[in-house]
Each structure stands twice: as structure tokens, then as C-alpha cells.
Amino acid sequence: MKKKLLSILLIIIISLFYIYSMITLYNKLVSNNKTLIQSALEKAIDVDKDIRFKQLNAPIWIGAVPKDTTEYTTLEHENKPTIRIKRSDTTKKMGQTEKLNHVLQTFLHIENPVNVNVLDSIFNHELQKKALKAQTAIGYIDNISGKNITNRTDSIFFRSVCTTDTLTYGIRNEVSFIGYAKIPTLYIINQGKYQILGISFIWLTTFIFLSLWGFSIKKSQNKLDAEIIDSVLDTPSDSLRQISKELLLDKKLCLLIKDDRKIKLTSQSVQIIELLLCNTDYYLSYDELIFKLWGKVECKGQERLTQSIKRLRESLKWCPEITIENIRKEGYRLVIKSE
């Protein structure tokens, strides 16, 4: 019985480990897709910036404020609109491409602001180029005015989406973007199909092994039970009592046996059955039973007898062929229904 419980416990443990492994793998795949989505959003923002700048049809000159000029010095270059980049700790750390990108976002923030629907369309297209078909949304934050715009208002959509990190642009961090993508579960599973199959195979193999092990334990137990019954049948006749044609009582092993079914009894229960069987009509009075079981009892003999009969009846629930009948205010009778 202990080995069977151990088998069940091990199956539960490996099943929990399997669930944990699958959740961990799924989260890892989602994390990998988050990197892909982040990259697609950065590309979409860059494409959108170029489109908005071309729409203005306004060639500009970008330059830095010379060291020997004041902050408010106006620079001119071929009569073109001039965007001045003031040196700061932030701009010093930027490369030329990054600096240009931030300057254009600052310029476009005023001249041609973001259209979130257009940006979302570009974002979705960039994901499709990466073979990821997903529902998307864009969150746009104007850090100057505090305006926060999202092109989706469906709250259900946002409950199960992969969210990018916030991307902020502009010399003064004027604008921020957040990308949302609802990735199909089948797409994620397909990405990790080999890992999933591997983990599932290990779990299934272990599950089958433990199940067969538990089954073999049960078979071994059944074989042992059969050997016990055989040993009972081979026991000397003085320890066996034939109750009915099909019912045997083994006084030595305290077993009630019918065919391949057996019921374990206490030694006292066996004694009570034996006492009743040895008397006419299988009947004994309360006092006779008490005396034969415990001798002369000063007090609480009836209470002890009642508890003993109760335990015997509990055991005999599994053997409806015999019952203990209470003759009110007189005694007990053993009733053998198979006779």
C-alpha cells in the first residue's frame, strides 16, 4: 500500500514539474517574441519619422552650436531652416545618427505630430515581415502636454498582449511610444514545438513507467493475497471453521473467507463469532457473552460488549452473508443468510 501511494505521489510530482516546465518554456518564448516586437516597433518609428518628414517637403540644415558662440546665436546655412543642437551631457553621448533621429522627432513633434493609426499600421507591417501575424496597438505619449493616446480602446485586447519597453525620443524627450502585440498562442507553441515535444515525451515516459510500476505492485499484492488464501486453505482443519457452504472462518489468521474475497477481523471478533456458532440457534445472552469473553465483570460489561459488537458489525459490512442480530434486552444471535 505504501509503495502504491509512493507511485501516486511521484506521478503528481512529475506532473507538477511538467506543468512548471511548460509555463517556464512558454514565458521564455514570449520573452523572445518581446525582443522581436521591440525591434519591429523601433523600425516602425524610424519609418514613420521619415514619412512625416517627407510630407513636410522642408529641407533643413542640422548643426551644432560652436563652442565660441552663445546659446542664442542664430546659425544660417544656404537660407535653409536651421535646427540647432545645443551641446549637453545627453547629446555628447549620442552618435550622429542617433542625434539626427532625436532632432527630427523634436522638429516633427511640432510641425507634423504622430498619427497613431498610421504608426500602428507600419508596426503591424514590420511584424508581418518577421513572419509574425498579430493584432497590434500603439500607445503615444506627448511628454510636453501630458497627452496620452492609444489607437485601441478594447480593454479585453490589453489583458493578453505582449508589451514593449517605452521608447522615448526628442532632444527634450518630447515623445514616448509603447507597442502592444497580441501573439497567437499557436504561433508561440509552434516556435517551441521541439522543446514541448521533448518535455512531453519525458513526462509521458515517466508517467507510463510509474503507472506500470504501481500496477505491478498491485499485481504483486494480489498474488500475495492469493498466496495467503492458499495458505489458509492448506491450514490444519482445527484452525478453520466452516460457517456455510461458501464461507470459512480462519481463527488463526483472523480471516473471514469467501471465494477470493477475505475480510480481516480482530481476534475478539473471531472469538464472538466462534462463541455464537457453538450455541443453539447461534444465540447467547448478554451475560453469557460477557462472562465467556472477560469472565466476571463488576461494571461496564454491557458497554464493553456493545462496543465489541459494533466493531464486528463494521467488519461484516463487507460480508452481507452473515449479520449480528440484537434480541432486545436478551442477547445476540448470529444470522447466516446463505443457509
Coordinates of N, CA and C in Angstrom, one line a residue, residues 4 15 25 52 68 79 96-97 129 131 136-137 139 152 200 208 214 229 249 253 261 278-279 288 290 326:
K4 N 2.3 1.8 -3.4 CA 1.3 2.3 -4.3 C 1.1 3.8 -4.1
S15 N 4.0 15.5 -12.7 CA 3.0 16.2 -13.4 C 3.1 17.7 -13.1
L25 N 8.8 27.5 -20.2 CA 9.1 27.5 -21.6 C 8.3 28.5 -22.4
R52 N 6.8 61.2 -42.2 CA 6.3 62.5 -41.7 C 7.2 63.6 -42.2
D68 N 32.5 78.6 -29.4 CA 32.7 80.0 -29.1 C 31.4 80.9 -29.3
N79 N 20.3 79.7 -46.5 CA 18.9 80.2 -46.4 C 17.9 79.1 -46.1
Q96 N 26.1 60.5 -34.4 CA 25.5 61.4 -35.3 C 24.1 60.9 -35.8
T97 N 23.9 59.6 -36.0 CA 22.6 59.1 -36.5 C 21.6 59.2 -35.4
K129 N 6.6 41.2 -41.7 CA 7.9 41.0 -42.4 C 8.7 40.0 -41.6
A131 N 7.4 37.5 -40.1 CA 6.6 36.3 -40.1 C 5.7 36.2 -38.9
T136 N -2.2 44.4 -33.2 CA -1.3 45.4 -32.6 C -2.0 46.6 -32.1
A137 N -1.3 47.4 -31.3 CA -1.8 48.7 -30.9 C -0.6 49.6 -30.6
G139 N 0.7 52.9 -28.2 CA 0.5 53.9 -27.2 C 1.4 55.1 -27.4
R152 N -6.4 51.9 -29.7 CA -7.4 50.8 -29.3 C -8.0 51.2 -28.0
S200 N 7.3 16.8 -23.1 CA 6.1 15.9 -23.1 C 6.5 14.5 -23.2
I208 N 4.1 6.7 -17.7 CA 3.8 5.3 -18.0 C 4.6 4.3 -17.1
G214 N 3.3 1.0 -10.4 CA 2.2 0.9 -9.5 C 1.3 -0.3 -9.8
I229 N -4.6 -16.8 0.8 CA -5.8 -17.6 0.8 C -5.4 -19.1 0.6
L249 N -14.1 -19.5 8.2 CA -13.5 -18.6 9.3 C -12.2 -19.2 9.7
L253 N -5.6 -16.9 11.4 CA -5.2 -15.7 10.7 C -6.3 -14.6 10.9
R261 N -12.5 -13.5 -1.9 CA -12.7 -12.4 -1.0 C -12.3 -12.7 0.4
C278 N -21.1 -21.9 18.3 CA -21.1 -23.1 19.2 C -22.3 -23.3 20.0
N279 N -23.3 -22.4 19.9 CA -24.5 -22.5 20.7 C -25.7 -22.7 19.8
E288 N -24.0 -14.1 29.3 CA -23.2 -15.3 28.8 C -22.0 -14.8 28.0
I290 N -20.6 -11.8 28.0 CA -19.7 -11.1 28.8 C -18.8 -12.0 29.6
N326 N -29.6 -8.2 17.2 CA -29.7 -7.9 18.6 C -31.1 -8.3 19.1

